[in-house]
């Protein structure tokens, strides 16, 4: 099985059980070994009292992209620590895209950077996720 096929199968298995990302309105755009791209269109229910996309929604989008990237090798992996820096606000109607890229994978620990941009390529946030592999896989490999 190629790394791309493994990543796609792992993503399909995760997506089938990921009710939170679907509930938020996210779409899985692309996945490959160590990378993933998710997107979401900011709707009224994503906006806070300032009329901009709630930071938690932006974080959730970045965190979901991180999750698909760090699980792309079919090794169950969870977040150990995450940090986000907001650069600009997401606005109602914006199409936010989160692109996660593996920076380091050593043993059971990984580091992933996620950039969230809008439809114009404007940077909305930078997220860094630290992962930890746990027991198990997302799908059986034969």
Short mmCIF file of C-alpha atoms in Angstrom, two decimals:
data_model
loop_
_atom_site.label_atom_id
_atom_site.label_comp_id
_atom_site.label_asym_id
_atom_site.label_seq_id
_atom_site.Cartn_x
_atom_site.Cartn_y
_atom_site.Cartn_z
CA UNK A 1 0.00 0.00 0.00
CA UNK A 2 1.41 3.40 -0.90
CA UNK A 3 1.70 6.10 1.77
CA UNK A 4 -0.99 8.15 -0.01
CA UNK A 5 -3.44 5.23 -0.09
CA UNK A 6 -2.73 4.49 3.59
CA UNK A 7 -3.36 8.14 4.46
CA UNK A 8 -6.62 8.18 2.51
CA UNK A 9 -7.85 4.96 4.15
CA UNK A 10 -6.91 6.28 7.61
CA UNK A 11 -8.70 9.56 6.87
CA UNK A 12 -11.82 7.75 5.66
CA UNK A 13 -11.92 5.68 8.85
CA UNK A 14 -11.46 8.78 11.03
CA UNK A 15 -13.95 10.89 9.05
CA UNK A 16 -16.62 8.21 9.45
CA UNK A 17 -16.41 8.67 13.25
CA UNK A 18 -15.60 12.41 13.38
CA UNK A 19 -18.99 13.83 14.23
CA UNK A 20 -17.51 17.05 15.69
CA UNK A 21 -15.76 18.20 12.50
CA UNK A 22 -18.81 17.38 10.37
CA UNK A 23 -21.11 19.11 12.88
CA UNK A 24 -18.96 22.26 12.64
CA UNK A 25 -19.32 22.22 8.84
CA UNK A 26 -15.79 21.16 7.92
CA UNK A 27 -14.81 19.39 4.73
CA UNK A 28 -11.85 17.08 4.31
CA UNK A 29 -10.13 18.38 1.18
CA UNK A 30 -6.92 16.36 0.91
CA UNK A 31 -4.71 14.04 2.89
CA UNK A 32 -1.33 12.43 2.34
CA UNK A 33 1.36 11.06 4.61
CA UNK A 34 2.05 13.73 7.23
CA UNK A 35 -0.27 16.31 5.66
CA UNK A 36 -3.95 17.19 5.59
CA UNK A 37 -6.15 20.04 4.37
CA UNK A 38 -9.59 20.83 5.76
CA UNK A 39 -11.88 23.78 5.02
CA UNK A 40 -14.97 25.45 6.39
CA UNK A 41 -17.14 28.37 5.35
CA UNK A 42 -17.77 30.77 8.25
CA UNK A 43 -21.50 30.89 8.94
CA UNK A 44 -23.49 33.04 11.35
CA UNK A 45 -23.35 30.41 14.09
CA UNK A 46 -19.52 30.46 13.91
CA UNK A 47 -19.39 34.19 14.77
CA UNK A 48 -18.84 35.66 18.21
CA UNK A 49 -20.11 38.86 19.83
CA UNK A 50 -17.71 40.94 17.73
CA UNK A 51 -19.25 39.58 14.55
CA UNK A 52 -16.08 37.68 13.59
CA UNK A 53 -15.29 33.98 13.51
CA UNK A 54 -14.94 32.67 17.05
CA UNK A 55 -11.34 31.76 17.86
CA UNK A 56 -12.49 28.36 19.05
CA UNK A 57 -13.88 27.61 15.60
CA UNK A 58 -10.57 28.56 13.98
CA UNK A 59 -8.74 26.44 16.56
CA UNK A 60 -11.09 23.52 15.93
CA UNK A 61 -10.47 23.68 12.18
CA UNK A 62 -6.69 23.75 12.70
CA UNK A 63 -6.88 20.97 15.29
CA UNK A 64 -8.87 18.75 12.94
CA UNK A 65 -6.35 19.25 10.12
CA UNK A 66 -3.59 18.40 12.62
CA UNK A 67 -5.44 15.24 13.65
CA UNK A 68 -5.80 13.97 10.08
CA UNK A 69 -2.13 14.71 9.33
CA UNK A 70 -0.76 12.98 12.42
CA UNK A 71 -2.99 9.91 11.95
CA UNK A 72 -2.08 9.51 8.28
CA UNK A 73 0.22 6.54 8.87
CA UNK A 74 -2.62 4.46 10.38
CA UNK A 75 -1.14 4.72 13.87
CA UNK A 76 -3.64 6.02 16.42
CA UNK A 77 -2.31 9.39 17.48
CA UNK A 78 -3.67 12.08 19.79
CA UNK A 79 -2.82 15.67 20.66
CA UNK A 80 -0.37 16.17 23.48
CA UNK A 81 -0.16 19.97 23.37
CA UNK A 82 -1.35 22.66 20.94
CA UNK A 83 -0.83 26.39 20.60
CA UNK A 84 -2.38 28.91 18.22
CA UNK A 85 -1.62 32.51 17.24
CA UNK A 86 -4.39 34.51 15.61
CA UNK A 87 -3.13 36.86 12.90
CA UNK A 88 -6.36 38.24 11.42
CA UNK A 89 -10.07 37.65 11.99
CA UNK A 90 -12.13 35.26 9.94
CA UNK A 91 -15.33 36.92 8.77
CA UNK A 92 -18.83 35.77 7.98
CA UNK A 93 -18.78 34.10 4.55
CA UNK A 94 -15.02 33.52 4.55
CA UNK A 95 -13.81 30.16 3.30
CA UNK A 96 -11.16 29.12 5.83
CA UNK A 97 -8.63 26.48 4.84
CA UNK A 98 -6.31 24.74 7.30
CA UNK A 99 -3.21 23.07 5.87
CA UNK A 100 -1.31 20.81 8.27
CA UNK A 101 2.27 19.75 7.58
CA UNK A 102 4.45 17.41 9.59
CA UNK A 103 7.64 19.08 10.81
CA UNK A 104 9.11 16.25 12.89
CA UNK A 105 8.30 12.65 13.77
CA UNK A 106 10.58 10.94 16.26
CA UNK A 107 9.45 7.75 17.91
CA UNK A 108 5.94 8.33 19.26
CA UNK A 109 6.14 12.15 19.21
CA UNK A 110 5.38 14.48 16.30
CA UNK A 111 5.28 18.20 15.61
CA UNK A 112 2.87 19.65 13.03
CA UNK A 113 2.36 23.19 11.78
CA UNK A 114 -1.05 24.28 10.53
CA UNK A 115 -1.66 27.50 8.63
CA UNK A 116 -5.23 28.76 8.39
CA UNK A 117 -5.96 31.11 5.48
CA UNK A 118 -9.07 32.64 3.95
CA UNK A 119 -10.21 32.46 0.32
CA UNK A 120 -7.87 35.33 -0.62
CA UNK A 121 -4.83 33.58 0.86
CA UNK A 122 -4.77 35.95 3.84
CA UNK A 123 -3.28 34.28 6.89
CA UNK A 124 -5.83 33.96 9.71
CA UNK A 125 -3.87 31.84 12.21
CA UNK A 126 -0.78 29.75 12.82
CA UNK A 127 -1.16 26.59 14.91
CA UNK A 128 1.46 24.18 16.19
CA UNK A 129 0.39 20.74 17.34
CA UNK A 130 2.40 18.21 19.28
CA UNK A 131 1.23 14.63 18.88
CA UNK A 132 1.70 11.38 20.73
CA UNK A 133 1.11 7.95 19.18
CA UNK A 134 -0.96 5.54 21.26
CA UNK A 135 -1.88 1.89 20.87
CA UNK A 136 -4.06 0.93 17.96
CA UNK A 137 -4.75 1.63 14.31
CA UNK A 138 -7.62 3.23 12.41
CA UNK A 139 -8.15 0.30 10.04
CA UNK A 140 -6.77 -3.24 9.88
CA UNK A 141 -3.87 -3.75 7.48
CA UNK A 142 -3.27 -7.18 6.02
#
